[in-house]
PDB file of C-alpha atoms and ligand atoms in Angstrom:
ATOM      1  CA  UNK A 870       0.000   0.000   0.000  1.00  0.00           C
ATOM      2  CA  UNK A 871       1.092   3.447  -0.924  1.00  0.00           C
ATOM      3  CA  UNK A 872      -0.090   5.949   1.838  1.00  0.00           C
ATOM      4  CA  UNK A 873       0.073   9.756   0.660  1.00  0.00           C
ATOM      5  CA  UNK A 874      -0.749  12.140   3.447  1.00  0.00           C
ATOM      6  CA  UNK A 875      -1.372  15.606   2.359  1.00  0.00           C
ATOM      7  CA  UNK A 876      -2.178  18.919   4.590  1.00  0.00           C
ATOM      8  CA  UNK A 877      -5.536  19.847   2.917  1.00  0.00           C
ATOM      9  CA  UNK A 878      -8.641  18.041   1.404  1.00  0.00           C
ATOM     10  CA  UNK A 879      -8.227  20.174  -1.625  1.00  0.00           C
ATOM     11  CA  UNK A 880      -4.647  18.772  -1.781  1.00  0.00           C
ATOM     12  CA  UNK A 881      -6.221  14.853  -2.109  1.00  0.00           C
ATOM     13  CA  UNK A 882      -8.402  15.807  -4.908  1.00  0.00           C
ATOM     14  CA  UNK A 883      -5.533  17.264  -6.779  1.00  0.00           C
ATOM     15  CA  UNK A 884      -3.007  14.681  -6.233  1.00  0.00           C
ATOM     16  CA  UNK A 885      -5.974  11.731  -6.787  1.00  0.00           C
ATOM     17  CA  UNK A 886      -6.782  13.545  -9.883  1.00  0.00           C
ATOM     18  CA  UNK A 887      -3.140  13.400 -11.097  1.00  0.00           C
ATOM     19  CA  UNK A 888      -2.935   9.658 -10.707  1.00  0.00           C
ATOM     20  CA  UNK A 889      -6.096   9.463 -12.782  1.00  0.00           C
ATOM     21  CA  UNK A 890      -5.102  11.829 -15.540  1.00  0.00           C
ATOM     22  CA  UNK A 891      -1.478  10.600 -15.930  1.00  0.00           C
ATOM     23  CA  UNK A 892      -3.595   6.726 -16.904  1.00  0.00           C
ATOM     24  CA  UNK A 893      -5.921   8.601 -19.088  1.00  0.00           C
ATOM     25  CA  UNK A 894      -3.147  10.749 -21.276  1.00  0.00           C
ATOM     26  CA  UNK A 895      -1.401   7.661 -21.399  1.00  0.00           C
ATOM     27  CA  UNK A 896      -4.339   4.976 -22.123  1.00  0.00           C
ATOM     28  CA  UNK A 897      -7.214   7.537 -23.315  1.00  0.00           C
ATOM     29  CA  UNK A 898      -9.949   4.332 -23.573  1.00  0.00           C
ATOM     30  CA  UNK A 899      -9.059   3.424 -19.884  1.00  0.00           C
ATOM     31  CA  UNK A 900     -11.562   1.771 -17.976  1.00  0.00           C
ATOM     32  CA  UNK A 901     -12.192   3.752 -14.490  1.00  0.00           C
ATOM     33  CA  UNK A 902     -14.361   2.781 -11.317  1.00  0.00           C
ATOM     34  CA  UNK A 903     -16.117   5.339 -10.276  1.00  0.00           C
ATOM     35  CA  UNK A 904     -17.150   6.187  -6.582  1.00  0.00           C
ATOM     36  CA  UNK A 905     -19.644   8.845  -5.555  1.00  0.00           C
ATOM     37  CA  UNK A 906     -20.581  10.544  -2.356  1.00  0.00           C
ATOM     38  CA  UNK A 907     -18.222  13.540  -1.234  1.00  0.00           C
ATOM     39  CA  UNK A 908     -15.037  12.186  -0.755  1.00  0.00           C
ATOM     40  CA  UNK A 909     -14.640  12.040  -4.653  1.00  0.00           C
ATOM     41  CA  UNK A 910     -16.154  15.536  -5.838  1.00  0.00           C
ATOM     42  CA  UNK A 911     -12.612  17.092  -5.787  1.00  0.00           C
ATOM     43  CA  UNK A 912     -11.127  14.764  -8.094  1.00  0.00           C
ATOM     44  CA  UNK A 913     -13.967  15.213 -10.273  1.00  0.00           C
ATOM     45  CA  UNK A 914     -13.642  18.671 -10.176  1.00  0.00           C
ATOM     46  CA  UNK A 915     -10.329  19.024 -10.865  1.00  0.00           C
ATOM     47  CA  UNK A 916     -10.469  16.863 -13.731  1.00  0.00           C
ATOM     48  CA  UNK A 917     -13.205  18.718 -15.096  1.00  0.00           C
ATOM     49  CA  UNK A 918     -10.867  21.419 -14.582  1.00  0.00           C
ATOM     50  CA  UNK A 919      -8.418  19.815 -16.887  1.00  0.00           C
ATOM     51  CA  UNK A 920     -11.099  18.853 -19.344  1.00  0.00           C
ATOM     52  CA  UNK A 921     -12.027  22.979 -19.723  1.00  0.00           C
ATOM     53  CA  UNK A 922      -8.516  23.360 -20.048  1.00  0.00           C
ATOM     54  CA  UNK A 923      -7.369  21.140 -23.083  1.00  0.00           C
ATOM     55  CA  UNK A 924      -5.512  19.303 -20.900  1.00  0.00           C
ATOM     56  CA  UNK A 925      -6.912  15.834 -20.832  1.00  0.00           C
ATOM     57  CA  UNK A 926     -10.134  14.130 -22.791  1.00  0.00           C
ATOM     58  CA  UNK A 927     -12.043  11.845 -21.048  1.00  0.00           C
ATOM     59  CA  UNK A 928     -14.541  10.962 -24.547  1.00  0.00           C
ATOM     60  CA  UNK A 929     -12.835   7.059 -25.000  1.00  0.00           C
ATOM     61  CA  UNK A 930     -12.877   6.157 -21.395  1.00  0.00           C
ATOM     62  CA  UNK A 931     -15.164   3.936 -20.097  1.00  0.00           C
ATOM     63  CA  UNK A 932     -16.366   3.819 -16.668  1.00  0.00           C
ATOM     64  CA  UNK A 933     -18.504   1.234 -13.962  1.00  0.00           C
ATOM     65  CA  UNK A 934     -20.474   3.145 -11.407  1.00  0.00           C
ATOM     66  CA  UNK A 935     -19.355   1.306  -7.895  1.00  0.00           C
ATOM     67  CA  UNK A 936     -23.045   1.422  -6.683  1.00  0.00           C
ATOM     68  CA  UNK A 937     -26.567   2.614  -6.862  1.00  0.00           C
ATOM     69  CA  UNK A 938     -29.217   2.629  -4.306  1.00  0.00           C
ATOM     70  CA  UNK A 939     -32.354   0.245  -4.790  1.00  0.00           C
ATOM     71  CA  UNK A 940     -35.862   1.642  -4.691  1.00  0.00           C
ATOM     72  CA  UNK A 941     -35.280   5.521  -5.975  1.00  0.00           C
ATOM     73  CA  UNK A 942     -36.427   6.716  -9.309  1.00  0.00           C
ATOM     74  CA  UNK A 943     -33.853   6.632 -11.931  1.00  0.00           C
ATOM     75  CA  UNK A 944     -34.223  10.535 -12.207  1.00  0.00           C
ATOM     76  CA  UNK A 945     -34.002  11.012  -8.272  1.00  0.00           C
ATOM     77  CA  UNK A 946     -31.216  13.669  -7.449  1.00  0.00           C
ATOM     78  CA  UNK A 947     -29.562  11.163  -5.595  1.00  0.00           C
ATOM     79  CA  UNK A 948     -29.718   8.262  -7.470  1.00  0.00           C
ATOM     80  CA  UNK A 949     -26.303   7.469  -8.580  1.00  0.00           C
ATOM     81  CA  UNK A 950     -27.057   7.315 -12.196  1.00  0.00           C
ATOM     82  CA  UNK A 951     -28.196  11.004 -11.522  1.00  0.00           C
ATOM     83  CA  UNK A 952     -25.079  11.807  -9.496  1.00  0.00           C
ATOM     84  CA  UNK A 953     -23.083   9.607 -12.028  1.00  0.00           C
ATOM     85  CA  UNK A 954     -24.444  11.821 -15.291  1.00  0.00           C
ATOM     86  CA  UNK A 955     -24.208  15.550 -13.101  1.00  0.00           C
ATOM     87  CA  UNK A 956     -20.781  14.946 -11.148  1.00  0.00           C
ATOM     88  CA  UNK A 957     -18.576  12.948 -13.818  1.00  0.00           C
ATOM     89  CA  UNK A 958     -19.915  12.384 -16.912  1.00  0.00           C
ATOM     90  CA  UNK A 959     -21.109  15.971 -17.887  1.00  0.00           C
ATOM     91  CA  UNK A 960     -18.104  17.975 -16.500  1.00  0.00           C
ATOM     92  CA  UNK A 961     -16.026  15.327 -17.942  1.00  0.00           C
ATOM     93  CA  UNK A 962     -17.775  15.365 -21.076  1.00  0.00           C
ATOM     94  CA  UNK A 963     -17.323  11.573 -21.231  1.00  0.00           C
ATOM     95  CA  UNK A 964     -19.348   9.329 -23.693  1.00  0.00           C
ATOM     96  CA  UNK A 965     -21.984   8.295 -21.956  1.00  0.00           C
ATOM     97  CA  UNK A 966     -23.074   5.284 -23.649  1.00  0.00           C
ATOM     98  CA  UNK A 967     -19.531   3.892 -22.176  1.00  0.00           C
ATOM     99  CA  UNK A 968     -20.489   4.694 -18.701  1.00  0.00           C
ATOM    100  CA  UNK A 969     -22.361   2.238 -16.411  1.00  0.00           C
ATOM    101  CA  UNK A 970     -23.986   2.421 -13.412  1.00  0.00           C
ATOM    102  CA  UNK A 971     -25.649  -0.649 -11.672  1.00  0.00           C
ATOM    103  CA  UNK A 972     -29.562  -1.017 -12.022  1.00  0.00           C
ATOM    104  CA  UNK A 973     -30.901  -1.029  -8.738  1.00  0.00           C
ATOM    105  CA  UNK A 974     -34.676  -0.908 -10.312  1.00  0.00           C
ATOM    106  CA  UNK A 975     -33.883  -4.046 -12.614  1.00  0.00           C
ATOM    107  CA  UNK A 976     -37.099  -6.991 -12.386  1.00  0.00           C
ATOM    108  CA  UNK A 977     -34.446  -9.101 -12.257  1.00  0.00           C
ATOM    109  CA  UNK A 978     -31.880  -7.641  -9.622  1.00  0.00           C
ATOM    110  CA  UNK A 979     -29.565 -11.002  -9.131  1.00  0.00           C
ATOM    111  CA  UNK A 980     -29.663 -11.169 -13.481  1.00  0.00           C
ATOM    112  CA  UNK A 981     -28.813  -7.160 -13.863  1.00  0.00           C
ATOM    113  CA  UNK A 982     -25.470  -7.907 -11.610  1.00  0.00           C
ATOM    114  CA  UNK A 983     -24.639 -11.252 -12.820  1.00  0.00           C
ATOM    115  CA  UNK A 984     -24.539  -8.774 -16.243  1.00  0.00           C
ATOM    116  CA  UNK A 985     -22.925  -6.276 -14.785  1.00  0.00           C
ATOM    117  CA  UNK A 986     -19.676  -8.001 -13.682  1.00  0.00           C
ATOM    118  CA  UNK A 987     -19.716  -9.772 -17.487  1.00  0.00           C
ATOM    119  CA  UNK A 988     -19.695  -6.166 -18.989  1.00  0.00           C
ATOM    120  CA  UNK A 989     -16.867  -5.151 -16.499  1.00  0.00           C
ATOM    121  CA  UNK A 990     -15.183  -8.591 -18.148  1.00  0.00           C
ATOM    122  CA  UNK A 991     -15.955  -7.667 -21.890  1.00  0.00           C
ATOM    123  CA  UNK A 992     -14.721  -4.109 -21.022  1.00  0.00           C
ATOM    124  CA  UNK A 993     -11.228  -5.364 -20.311  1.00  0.00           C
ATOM    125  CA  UNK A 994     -11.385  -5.382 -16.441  1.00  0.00           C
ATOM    126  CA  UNK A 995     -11.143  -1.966 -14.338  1.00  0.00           C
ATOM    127  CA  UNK A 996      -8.218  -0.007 -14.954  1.00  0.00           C
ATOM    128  CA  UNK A 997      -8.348   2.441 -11.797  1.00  0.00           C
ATOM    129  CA  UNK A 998     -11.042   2.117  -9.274  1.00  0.00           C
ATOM    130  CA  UNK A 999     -11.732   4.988  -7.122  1.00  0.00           C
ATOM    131  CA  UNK A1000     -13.033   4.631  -3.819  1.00  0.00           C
ATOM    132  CA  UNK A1001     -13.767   6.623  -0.542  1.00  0.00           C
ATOM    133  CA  UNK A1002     -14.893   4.700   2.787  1.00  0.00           C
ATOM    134  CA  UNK A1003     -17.553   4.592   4.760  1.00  0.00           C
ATOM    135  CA  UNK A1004     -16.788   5.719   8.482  1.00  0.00           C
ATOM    136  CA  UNK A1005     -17.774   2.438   9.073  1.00  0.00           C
ATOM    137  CA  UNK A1006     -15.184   0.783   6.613  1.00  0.00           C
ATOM    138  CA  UNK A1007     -16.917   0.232   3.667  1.00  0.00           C
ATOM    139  CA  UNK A1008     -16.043   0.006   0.376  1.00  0.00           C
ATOM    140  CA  UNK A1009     -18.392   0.917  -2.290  1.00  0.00           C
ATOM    141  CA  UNK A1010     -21.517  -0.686  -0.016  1.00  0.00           C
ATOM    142  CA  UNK A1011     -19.990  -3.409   1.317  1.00  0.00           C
ATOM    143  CA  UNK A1012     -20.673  -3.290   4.653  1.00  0.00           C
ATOM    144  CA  UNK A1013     -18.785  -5.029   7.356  1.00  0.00           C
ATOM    145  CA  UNK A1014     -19.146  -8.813   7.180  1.00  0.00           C
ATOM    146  CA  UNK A1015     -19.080  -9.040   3.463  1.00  0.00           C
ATOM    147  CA  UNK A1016     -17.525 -11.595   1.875  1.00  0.00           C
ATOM    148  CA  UNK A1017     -14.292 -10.504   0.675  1.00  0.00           C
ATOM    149  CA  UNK A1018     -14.573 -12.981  -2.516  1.00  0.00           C
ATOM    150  CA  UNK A1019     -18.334 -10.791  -3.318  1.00  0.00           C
ATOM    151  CA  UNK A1020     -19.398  -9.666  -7.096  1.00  0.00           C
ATOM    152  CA  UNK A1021     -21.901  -7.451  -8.013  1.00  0.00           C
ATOM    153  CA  UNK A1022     -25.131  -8.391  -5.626  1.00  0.00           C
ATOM    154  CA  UNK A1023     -28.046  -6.488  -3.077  1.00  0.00           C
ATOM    155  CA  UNK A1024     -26.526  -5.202  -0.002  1.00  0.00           C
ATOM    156  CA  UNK A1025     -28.523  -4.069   2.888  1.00  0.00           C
ATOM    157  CA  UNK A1026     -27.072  -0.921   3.798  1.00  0.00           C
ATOM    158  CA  UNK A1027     -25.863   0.008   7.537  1.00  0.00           C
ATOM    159  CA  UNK A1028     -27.373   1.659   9.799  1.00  0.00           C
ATOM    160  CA  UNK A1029     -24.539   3.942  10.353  1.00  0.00           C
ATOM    161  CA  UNK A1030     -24.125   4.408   6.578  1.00  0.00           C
ATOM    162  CA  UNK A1031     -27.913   5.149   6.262  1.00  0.00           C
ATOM    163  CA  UNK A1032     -27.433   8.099   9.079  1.00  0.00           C
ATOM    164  CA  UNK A1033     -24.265   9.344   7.533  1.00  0.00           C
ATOM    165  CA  UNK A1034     -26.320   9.266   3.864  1.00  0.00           C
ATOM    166  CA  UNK A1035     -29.249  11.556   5.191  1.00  0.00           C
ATOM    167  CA  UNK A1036     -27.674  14.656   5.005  1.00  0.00           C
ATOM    168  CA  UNK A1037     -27.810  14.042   1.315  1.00  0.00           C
ATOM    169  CA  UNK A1038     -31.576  13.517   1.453  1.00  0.00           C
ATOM    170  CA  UNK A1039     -34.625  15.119   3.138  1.00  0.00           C
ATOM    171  CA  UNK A1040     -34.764  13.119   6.053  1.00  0.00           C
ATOM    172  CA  UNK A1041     -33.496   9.581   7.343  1.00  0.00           C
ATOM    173  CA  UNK A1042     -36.650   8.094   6.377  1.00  0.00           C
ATOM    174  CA  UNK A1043     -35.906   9.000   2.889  1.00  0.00           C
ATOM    175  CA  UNK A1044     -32.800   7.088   2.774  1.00  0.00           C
ATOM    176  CA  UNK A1045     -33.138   3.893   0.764  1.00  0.00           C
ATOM    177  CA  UNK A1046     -32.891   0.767   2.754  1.00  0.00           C
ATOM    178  CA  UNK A1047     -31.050  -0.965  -0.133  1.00  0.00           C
ATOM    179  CA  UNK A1048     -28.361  -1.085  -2.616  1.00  0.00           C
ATOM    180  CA  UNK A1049     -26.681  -2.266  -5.435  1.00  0.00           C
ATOM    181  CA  UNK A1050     -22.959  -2.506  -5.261  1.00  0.00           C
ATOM    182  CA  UNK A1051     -19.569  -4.176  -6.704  1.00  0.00           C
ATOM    183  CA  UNK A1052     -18.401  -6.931  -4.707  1.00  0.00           C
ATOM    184  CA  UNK A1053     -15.555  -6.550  -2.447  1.00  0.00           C
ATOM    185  CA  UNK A1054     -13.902  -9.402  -5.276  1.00  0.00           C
ATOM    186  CA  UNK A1055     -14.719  -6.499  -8.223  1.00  0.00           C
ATOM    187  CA  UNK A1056     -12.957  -4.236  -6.491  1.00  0.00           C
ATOM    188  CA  UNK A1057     -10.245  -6.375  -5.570  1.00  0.00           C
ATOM    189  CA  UNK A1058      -9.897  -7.471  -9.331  1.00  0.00           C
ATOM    190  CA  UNK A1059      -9.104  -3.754 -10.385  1.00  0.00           C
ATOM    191  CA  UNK A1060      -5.965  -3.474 -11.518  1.00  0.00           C
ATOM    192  CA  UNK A1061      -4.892  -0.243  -9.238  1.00  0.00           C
ATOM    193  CA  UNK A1062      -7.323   1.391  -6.403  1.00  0.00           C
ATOM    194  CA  UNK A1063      -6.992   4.536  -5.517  1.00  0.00           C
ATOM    195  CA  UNK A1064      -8.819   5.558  -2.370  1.00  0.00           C
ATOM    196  CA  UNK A1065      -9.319   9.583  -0.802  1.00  0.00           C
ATOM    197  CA  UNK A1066     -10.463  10.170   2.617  1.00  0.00           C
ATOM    198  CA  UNK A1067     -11.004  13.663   4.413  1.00  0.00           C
ATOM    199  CA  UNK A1068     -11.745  14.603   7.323  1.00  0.00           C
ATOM    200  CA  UNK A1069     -11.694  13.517  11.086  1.00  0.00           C
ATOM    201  CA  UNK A1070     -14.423  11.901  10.951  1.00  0.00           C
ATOM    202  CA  UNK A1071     -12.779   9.079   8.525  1.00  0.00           C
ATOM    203  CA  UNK A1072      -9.783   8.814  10.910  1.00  0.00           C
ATOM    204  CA  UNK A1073     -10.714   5.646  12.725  1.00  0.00           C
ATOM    205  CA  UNK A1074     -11.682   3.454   9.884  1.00  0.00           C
ATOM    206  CA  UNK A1075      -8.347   5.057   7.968  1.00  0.00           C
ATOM    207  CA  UNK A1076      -6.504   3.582  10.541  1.00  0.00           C
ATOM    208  CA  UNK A1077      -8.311   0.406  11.000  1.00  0.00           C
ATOM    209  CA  UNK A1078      -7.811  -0.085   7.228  1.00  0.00           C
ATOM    210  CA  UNK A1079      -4.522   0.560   7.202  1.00  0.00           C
ATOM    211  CA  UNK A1080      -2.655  -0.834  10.256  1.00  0.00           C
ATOM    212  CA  UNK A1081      -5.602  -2.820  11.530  1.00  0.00           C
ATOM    213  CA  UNK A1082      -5.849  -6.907  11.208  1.00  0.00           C
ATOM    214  CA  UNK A1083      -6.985  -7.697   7.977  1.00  0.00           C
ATOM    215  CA  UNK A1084     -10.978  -8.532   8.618  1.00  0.00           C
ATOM    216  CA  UNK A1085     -14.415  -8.370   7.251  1.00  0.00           C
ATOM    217  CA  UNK A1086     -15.711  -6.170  10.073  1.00  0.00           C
ATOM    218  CA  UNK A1087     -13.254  -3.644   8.464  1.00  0.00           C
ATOM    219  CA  UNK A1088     -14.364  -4.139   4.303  1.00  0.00           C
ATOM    220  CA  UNK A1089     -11.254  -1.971   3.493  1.00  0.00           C
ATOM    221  CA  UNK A1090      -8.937  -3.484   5.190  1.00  0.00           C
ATOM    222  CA  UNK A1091      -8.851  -6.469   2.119  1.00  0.00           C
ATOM    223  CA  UNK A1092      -7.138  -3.698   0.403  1.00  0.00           C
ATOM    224  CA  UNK A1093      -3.695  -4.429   2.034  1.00  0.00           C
ATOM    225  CA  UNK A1094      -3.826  -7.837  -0.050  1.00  0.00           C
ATOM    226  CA  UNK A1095      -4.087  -5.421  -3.265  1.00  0.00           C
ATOM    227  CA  UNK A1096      -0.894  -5.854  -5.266  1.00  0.00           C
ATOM    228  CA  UNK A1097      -1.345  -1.542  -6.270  1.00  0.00           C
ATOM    229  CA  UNK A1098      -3.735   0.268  -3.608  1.00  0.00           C
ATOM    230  CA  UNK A1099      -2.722   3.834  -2.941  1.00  0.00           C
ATOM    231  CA  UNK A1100      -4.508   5.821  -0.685  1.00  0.00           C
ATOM    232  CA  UNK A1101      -4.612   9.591  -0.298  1.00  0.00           C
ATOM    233  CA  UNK A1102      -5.359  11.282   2.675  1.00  0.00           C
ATOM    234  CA  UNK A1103      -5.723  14.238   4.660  1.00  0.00           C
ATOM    235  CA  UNK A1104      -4.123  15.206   7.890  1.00  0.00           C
ATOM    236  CA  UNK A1105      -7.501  15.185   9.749  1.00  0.00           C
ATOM    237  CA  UNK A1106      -8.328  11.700   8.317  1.00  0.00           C
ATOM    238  CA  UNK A1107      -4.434  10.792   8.880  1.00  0.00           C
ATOM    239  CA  UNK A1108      -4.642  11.382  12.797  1.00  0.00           C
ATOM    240  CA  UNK A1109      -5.383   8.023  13.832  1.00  0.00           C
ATOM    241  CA  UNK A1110      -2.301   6.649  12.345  1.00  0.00           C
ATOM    242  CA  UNK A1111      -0.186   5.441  14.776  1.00  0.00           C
TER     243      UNK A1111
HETATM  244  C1  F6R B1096     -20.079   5.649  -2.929  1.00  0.00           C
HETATM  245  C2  F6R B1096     -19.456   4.592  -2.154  1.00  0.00           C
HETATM  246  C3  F6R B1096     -19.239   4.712  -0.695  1.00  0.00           C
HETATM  247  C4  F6R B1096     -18.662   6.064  -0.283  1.00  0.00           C
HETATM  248  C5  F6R B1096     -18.529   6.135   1.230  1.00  0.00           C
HETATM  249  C6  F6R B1096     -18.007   7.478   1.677  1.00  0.00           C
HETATM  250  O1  F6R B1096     -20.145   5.293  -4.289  1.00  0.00           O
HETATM  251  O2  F6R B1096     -19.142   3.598  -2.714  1.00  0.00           O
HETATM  252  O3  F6R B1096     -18.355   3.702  -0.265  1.00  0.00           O
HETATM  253  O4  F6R B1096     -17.419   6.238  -0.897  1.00  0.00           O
HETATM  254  O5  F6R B1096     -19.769   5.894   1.816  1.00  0.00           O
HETATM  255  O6  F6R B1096     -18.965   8.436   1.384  1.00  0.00           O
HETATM  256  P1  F6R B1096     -18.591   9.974   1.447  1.00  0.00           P
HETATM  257  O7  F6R B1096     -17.545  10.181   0.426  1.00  0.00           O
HETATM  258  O8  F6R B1096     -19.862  10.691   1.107  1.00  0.00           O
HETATM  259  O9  F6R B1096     -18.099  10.230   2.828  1.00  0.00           O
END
């Protein structure tokens, strides 16, 4: 593991984003993870940034969505697909017919993942995934106990990742009960992982990820098996290192 601990949040973004432009200039048809929530909206940014600029084009790349919640409307402002199109693929001005996000309104949920992981496959396999983590552990949804050999499936989500979610909806209520996410094995299978954290609020599952026993009850933890995992970090989510 490759731990980079920078002074500011702003910092993380930058630096992440550098990782994930330097694959892109060199590989333009990469295939990127993609995470959403907050920890990841300065690396879009900044690429965006890029994209204004000349700098980098993001059209070829393709991209799998880590997750998407189960039982909101496609067009709900916080379904991923939403955040997916509005955070990454617009400012990016990537194609979006190569961007994927997992169906969490498919008839068939079990079929629509079994799919999903083929299409990951077919793609070529994940390039660079991007993750944050939950301040429970998590990675993408996979809350603690998952398997660490899991594909795409349902996930019921935590109740501490439900209460840290509902400041992103109207009300805790609101707050899906299910998900949709890569498997803990998908991730694993990427061939580099990149994952930002800010804040002290992420400090005790940084360090429980990091220096703690590798274990289920801590999902990110499987990440010191990955043969290229480098995490970024700020000093406020740095301060439970030892
Ligand atoms: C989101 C995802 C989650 C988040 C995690 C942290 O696609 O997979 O694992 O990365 O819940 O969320 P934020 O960044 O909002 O603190």
């Amino acid at each position: 593991m490759e731990i980079i601990i920078l002074p500011t949040s702003a910092e993380v973004g930058r630096t992440a984003a550098a990782h994930i432009a330097s694959l892109v200039s060199r590989d333009p048809s990469a295939v990127l993870g993609l995470a959403t929530g907050s920890s990841p909206l300065g690396i879009y940014a900044e690429l965006a940034r890029g994209v204004e600029l000349g700098l980098i084009d993001f059209g070829q790349a393709r991209a799998f969505a880590l997750d998407e919640y189960v039982g909101i409307p496609l067009d709900h402002e916080q379904s991923y697909a939403t955040v997916i199109r509005t955070e990454v693929v617009e400012p990016l001005r990537m194609n979006a017919s190569l961007v994927q996000v997992p169906d969490g309104r498919a008839a068939d949920i079990e079929a629509a993942c079994d799919r999903y992981e083929a299409d990951i496959v077919e793609a070529g396999g994940i390039d660079l995934q991007i993750l944050g983590i939950g301040s429970n552990g998590h990675i993408g949804f996979n809350e603690p106990t998952s398997s660490f050999a899991s594909r795409t499936r349902i996930k019921t989500l935590a109740p501490q990742t439900r209460d840290d979610n509902a400041r992103f909806f109207a009300s805790l209520d609101e707050v899906p009960s299910h998900c949709v996410t890569q498997g803990l094995g998908t991730i694993m299978a990427a061939r580099h992982v990149l994952l930002v954290a800010q804040g002290a609020k992420k400090a005790d599952a940084v360090a429980a990820a990091i220096e703690g026993p590798v274990s289920s009850l801590v999902p990110a933890s499987i990440l010191q098996h990955h043969p290229h995992a480098t995490i970024v970090i700020d000093e406020e989510a740095a301060s439970a290192l030892t």
